[in-house]
Tab-separated table of C-alpha atoms in Angstrom:
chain	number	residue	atom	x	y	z
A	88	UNK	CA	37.124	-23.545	-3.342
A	89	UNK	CA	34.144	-23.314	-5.507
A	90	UNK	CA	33.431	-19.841	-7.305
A	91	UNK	CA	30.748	-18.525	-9.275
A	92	UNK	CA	31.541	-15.742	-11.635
A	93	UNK	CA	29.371	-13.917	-13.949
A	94	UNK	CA	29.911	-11.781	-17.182
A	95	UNK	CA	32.391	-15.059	-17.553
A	96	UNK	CA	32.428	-15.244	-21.662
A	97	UNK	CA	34.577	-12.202	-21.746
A	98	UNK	CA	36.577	-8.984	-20.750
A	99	UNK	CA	36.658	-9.207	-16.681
A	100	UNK	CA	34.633	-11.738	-16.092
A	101	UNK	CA	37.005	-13.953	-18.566
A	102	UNK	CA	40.240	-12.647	-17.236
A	103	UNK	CA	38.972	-13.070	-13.237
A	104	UNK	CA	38.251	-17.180	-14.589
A	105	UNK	CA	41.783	-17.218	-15.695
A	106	UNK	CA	43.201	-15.916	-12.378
A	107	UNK	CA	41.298	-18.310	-10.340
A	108	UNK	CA	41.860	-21.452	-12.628
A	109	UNK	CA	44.416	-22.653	-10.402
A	110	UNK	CA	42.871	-21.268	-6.805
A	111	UNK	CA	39.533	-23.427	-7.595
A	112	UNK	CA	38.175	-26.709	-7.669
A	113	UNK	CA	34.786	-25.445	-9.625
A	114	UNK	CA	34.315	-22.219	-11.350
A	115	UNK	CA	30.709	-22.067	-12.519
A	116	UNK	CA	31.297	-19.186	-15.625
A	117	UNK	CA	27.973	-17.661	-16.105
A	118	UNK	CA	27.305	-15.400	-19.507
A	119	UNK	CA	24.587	-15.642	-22.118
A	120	UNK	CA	27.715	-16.829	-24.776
A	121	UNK	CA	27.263	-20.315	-24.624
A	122	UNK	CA	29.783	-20.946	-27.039
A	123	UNK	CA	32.670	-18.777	-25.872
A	124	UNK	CA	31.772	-20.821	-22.205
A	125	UNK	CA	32.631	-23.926	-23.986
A	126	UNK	CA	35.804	-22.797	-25.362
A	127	UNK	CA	36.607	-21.918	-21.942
A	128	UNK	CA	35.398	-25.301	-20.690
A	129	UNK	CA	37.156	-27.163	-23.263
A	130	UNK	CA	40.907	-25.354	-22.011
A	131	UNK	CA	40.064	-25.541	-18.407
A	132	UNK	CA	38.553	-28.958	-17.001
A	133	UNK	CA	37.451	-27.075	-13.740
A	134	UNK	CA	34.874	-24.733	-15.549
A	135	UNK	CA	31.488	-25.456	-15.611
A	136	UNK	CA	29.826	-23.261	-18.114
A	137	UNK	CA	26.344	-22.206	-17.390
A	138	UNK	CA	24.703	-20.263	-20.085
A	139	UNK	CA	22.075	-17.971	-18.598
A	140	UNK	CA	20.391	-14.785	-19.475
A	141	UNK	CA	20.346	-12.758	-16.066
A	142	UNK	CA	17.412	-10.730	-17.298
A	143	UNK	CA	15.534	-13.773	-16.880
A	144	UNK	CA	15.180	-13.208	-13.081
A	145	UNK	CA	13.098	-16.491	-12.547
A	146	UNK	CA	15.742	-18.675	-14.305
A	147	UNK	CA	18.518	-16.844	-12.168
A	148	UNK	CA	16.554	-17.551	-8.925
A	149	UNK	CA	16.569	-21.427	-10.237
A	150	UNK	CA	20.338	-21.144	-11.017
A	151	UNK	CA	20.468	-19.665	-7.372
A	152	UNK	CA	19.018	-22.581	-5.656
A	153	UNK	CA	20.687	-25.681	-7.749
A	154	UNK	CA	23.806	-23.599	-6.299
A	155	UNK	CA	22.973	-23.392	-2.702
A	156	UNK	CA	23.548	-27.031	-2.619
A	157	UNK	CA	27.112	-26.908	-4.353
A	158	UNK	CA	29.141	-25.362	-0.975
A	159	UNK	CA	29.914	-22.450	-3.351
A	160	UNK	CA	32.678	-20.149	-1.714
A	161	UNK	CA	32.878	-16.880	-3.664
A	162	UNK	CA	30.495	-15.393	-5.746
A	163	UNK	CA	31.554	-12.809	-8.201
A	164	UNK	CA	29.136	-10.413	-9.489
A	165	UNK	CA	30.942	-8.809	-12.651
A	166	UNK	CA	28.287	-9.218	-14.817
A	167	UNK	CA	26.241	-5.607	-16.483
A	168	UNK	CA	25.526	-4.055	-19.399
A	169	UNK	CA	25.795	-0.105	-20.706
A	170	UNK	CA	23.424	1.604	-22.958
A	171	UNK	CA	25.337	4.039	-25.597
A	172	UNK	CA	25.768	7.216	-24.142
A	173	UNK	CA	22.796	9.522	-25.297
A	174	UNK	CA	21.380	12.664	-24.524
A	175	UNK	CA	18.084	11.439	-24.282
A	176	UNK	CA	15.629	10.505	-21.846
A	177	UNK	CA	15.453	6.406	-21.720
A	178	UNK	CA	13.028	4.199	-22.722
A	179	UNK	CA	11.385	2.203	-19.708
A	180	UNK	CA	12.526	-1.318	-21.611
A	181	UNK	CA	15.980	0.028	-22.045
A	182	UNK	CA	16.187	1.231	-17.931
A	183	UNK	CA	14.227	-1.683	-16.857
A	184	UNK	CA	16.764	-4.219	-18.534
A	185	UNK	CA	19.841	-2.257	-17.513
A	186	UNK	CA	19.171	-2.481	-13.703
A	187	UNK	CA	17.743	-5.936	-14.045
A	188	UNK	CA	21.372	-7.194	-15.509
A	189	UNK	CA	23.183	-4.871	-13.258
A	190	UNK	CA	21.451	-4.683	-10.057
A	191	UNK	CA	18.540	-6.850	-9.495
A	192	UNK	CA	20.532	-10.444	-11.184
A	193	UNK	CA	22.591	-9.915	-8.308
A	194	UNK	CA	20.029	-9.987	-5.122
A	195	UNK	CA	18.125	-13.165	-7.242
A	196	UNK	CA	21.458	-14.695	-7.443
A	197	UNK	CA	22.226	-14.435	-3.897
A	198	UNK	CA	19.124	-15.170	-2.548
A	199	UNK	CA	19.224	-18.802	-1.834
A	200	UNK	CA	23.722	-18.783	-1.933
A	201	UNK	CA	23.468	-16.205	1.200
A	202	UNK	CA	21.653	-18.675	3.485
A	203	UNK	CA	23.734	-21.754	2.458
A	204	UNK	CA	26.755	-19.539	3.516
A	205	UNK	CA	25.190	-18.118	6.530
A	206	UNK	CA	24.324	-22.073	7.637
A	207	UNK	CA	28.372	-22.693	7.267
A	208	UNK	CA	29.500	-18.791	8.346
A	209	UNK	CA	31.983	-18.764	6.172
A	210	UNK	CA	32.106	-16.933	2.022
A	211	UNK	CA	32.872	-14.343	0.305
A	212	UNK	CA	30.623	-11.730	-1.927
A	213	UNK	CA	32.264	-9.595	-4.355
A	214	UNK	CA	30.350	-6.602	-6.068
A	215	UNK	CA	31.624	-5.054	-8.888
A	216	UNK	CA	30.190	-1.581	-9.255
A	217	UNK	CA	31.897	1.219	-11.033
A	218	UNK	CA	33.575	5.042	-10.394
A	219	UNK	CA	30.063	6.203	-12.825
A	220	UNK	CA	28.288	5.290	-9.437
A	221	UNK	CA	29.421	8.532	-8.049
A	222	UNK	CA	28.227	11.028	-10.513
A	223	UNK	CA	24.996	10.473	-11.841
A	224	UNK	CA	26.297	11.626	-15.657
A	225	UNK	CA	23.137	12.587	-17.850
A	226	UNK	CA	24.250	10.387	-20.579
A	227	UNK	CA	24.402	7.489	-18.533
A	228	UNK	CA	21.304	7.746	-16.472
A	229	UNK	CA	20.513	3.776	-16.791
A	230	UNK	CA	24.497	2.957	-15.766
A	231	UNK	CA	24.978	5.112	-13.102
A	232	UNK	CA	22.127	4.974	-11.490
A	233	UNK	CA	21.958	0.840	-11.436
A	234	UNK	CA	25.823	0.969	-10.121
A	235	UNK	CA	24.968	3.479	-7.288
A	236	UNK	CA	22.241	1.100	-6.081
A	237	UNK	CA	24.718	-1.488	-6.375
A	238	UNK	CA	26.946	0.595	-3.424
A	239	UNK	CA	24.225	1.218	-1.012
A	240	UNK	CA	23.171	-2.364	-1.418
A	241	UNK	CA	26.415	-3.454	-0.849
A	242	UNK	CA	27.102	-1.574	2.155
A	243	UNK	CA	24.155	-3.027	3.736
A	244	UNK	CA	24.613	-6.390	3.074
A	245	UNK	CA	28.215	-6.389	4.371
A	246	UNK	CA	26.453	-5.334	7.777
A	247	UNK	CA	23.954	-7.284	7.973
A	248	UNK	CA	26.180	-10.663	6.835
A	249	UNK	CA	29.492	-9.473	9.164
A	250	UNK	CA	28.188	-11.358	12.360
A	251	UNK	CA	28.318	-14.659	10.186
A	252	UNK	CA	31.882	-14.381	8.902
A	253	UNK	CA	30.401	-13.430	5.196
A	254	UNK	CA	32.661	-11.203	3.567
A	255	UNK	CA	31.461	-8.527	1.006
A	256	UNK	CA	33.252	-6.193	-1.364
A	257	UNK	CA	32.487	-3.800	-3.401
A	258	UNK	CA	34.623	-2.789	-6.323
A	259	UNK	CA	34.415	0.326	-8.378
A	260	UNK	CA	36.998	0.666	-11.193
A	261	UNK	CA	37.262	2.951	-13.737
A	262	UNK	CA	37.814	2.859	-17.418
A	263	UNK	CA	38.978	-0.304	-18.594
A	264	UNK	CA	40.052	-1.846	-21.914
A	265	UNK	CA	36.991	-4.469	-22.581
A	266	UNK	CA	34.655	-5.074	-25.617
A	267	UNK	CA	32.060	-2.815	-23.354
A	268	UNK	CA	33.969	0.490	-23.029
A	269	UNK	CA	35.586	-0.049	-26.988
A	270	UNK	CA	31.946	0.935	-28.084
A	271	UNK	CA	32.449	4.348	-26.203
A	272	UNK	CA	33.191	7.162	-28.677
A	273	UNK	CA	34.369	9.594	-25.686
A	274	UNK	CA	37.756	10.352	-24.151
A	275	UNK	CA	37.999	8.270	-21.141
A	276	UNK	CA	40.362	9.236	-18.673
A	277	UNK	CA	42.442	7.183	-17.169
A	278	UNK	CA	42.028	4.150	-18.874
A	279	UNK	CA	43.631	0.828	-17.522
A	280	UNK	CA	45.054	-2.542	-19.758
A	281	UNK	CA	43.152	-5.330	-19.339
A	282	UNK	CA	45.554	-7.298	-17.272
A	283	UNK	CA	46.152	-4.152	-15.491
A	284	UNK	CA	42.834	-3.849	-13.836
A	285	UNK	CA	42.288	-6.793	-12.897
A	286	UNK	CA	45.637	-7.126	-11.088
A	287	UNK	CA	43.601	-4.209	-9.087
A	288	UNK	CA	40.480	-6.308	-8.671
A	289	UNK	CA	42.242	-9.893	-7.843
A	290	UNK	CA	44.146	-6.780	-4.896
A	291	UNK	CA	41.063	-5.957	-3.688
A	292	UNK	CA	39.223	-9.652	-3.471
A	293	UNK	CA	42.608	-11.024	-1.810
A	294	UNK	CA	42.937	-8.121	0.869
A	295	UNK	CA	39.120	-8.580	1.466
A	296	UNK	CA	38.664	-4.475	0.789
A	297	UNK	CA	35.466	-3.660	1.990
A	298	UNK	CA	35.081	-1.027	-0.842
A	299	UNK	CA	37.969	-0.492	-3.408
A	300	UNK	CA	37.712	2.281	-6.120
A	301	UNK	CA	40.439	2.667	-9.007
A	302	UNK	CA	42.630	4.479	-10.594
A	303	UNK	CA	42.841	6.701	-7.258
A	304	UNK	CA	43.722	9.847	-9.538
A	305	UNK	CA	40.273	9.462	-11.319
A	306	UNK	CA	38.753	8.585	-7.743
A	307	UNK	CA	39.975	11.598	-6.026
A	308	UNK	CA	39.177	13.910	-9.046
A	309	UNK	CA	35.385	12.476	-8.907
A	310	UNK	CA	35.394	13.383	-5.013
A	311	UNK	CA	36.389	16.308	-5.686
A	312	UNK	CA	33.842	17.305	-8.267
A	313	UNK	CA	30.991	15.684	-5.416
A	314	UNK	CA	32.299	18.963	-2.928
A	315	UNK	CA	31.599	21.519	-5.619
A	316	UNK	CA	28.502	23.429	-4.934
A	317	UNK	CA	25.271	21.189	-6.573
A	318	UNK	CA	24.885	24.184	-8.681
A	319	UNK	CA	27.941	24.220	-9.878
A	320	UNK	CA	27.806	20.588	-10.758
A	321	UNK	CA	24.930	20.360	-12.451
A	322	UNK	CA	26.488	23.429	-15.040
A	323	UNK	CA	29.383	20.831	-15.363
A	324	UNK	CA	27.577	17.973	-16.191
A	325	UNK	CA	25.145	19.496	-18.431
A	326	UNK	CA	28.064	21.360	-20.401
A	327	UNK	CA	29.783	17.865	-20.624
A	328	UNK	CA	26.529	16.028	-21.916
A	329	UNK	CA	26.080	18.469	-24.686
């Protein structure tokens, strides 16, 4: 089995390359951290590091096609970025770069992988998207709103790929323990171990979930909240962002 994964350098993406060293022939670990992709290289002999910036859309769509002739199997999308929480409106750069990491990297990506796959019928596409997806938080405008395009995108590309045996999964987790949610200076709720959460993730990828969200607690609450009256949310969310 041969697997790309992305945000591979660390947190997730560097856990998810440890879970599948022994499941894969050829992980290609994508991150901009060339030199944590080497150490990874170095302790693993079925890594390929590939150091790539996945703003750079045209180098991704490059990356894409040398891949569509390496039978790739799985491709894990894990890779995004989260501006500091904020109050304030954001700056076009700041928004355009956010959904170009989080949202955009992963249709150039694709684009030339999904027909190799559809030639063979046979792979797997996992999505990882996030519980700020469902509640478009003021102080994470760039996040949430990137992650919620990420759902709808995924939902139709699991339709449109299901009559050639292409699986697709979308994964929304919550809080976990990474060198992205350490910078937060907020109480998050619900906040899962490492190890924990992707135990959760490798569940989800293994039981081909068509969409997963976790902690359930924190997923239920957040449904809950989406009943309320809009009004009623928006007093919320405004309270919580000041």
């Amino acid at each position: 089995m041969n697997i790309i994964i992305t945000g591979a350098s660390r947190g997730i993406g560097k856990e998810l390359v440890k879970r599948y060293i022994n499941k894969a022939s050829k992980i290609y670990a994508v991150a901009r951290d060339e030199e944590q992709l080497k150490k990874l290289a170095k302790t693993y002999d079925n890594v390929v590091p590939v150091a790539l910036d996945l703003a750079n859309l045209d180098e991704v769509l490059k990356f894409s096609k040398d891949m569509s002739e390496k039978n790739i199997d799985m491709v894990i999308a894990n890779a995004a970025i989260s501006l500091p929480h904020a109050p304030d409106f954001t700056p076009f750069e700041d928004f355009k770069k956010t959904f170009d990491i989080n949202f955009l990297s992963v249709h150039a990506l694709l684009n030339y992988i999904v027909p190799s796959m559809q030639k063979k019928k046979k792979g797997k596409i996992v999505l990882l998207s996030s519980l700020a997806s469902l509640v478009g938080a003021p102080s994470s405008m760039p996040y949430s709103a990137s992650k919620r395009a990420l759902n709808s995108y995924a939902q139709s590309l699991r339709n449109l790929l299901a009559k050639d045996n292409i699986k697709v999964i979308n994964i929304l987790p919550g809080f976990i323990k990474t060198d992205m949610t350490a910078k937060n200076d907020f109480y998050m709720p619900f906040l899962m171990d490492l190890e924990r959460g992707v135990d959760r993730i490798m569940y989800a990828i293994e039981r081909e979930k068509k969409e997963y969200a976790f902690p359930k607690r924190f997923y239920y609450l957040i449904k809950l909240f989406t009943l309320l009256p809009i009004d009623l949310q928006d007093k919320l969310l405004q309270k919580v962002s000041n």
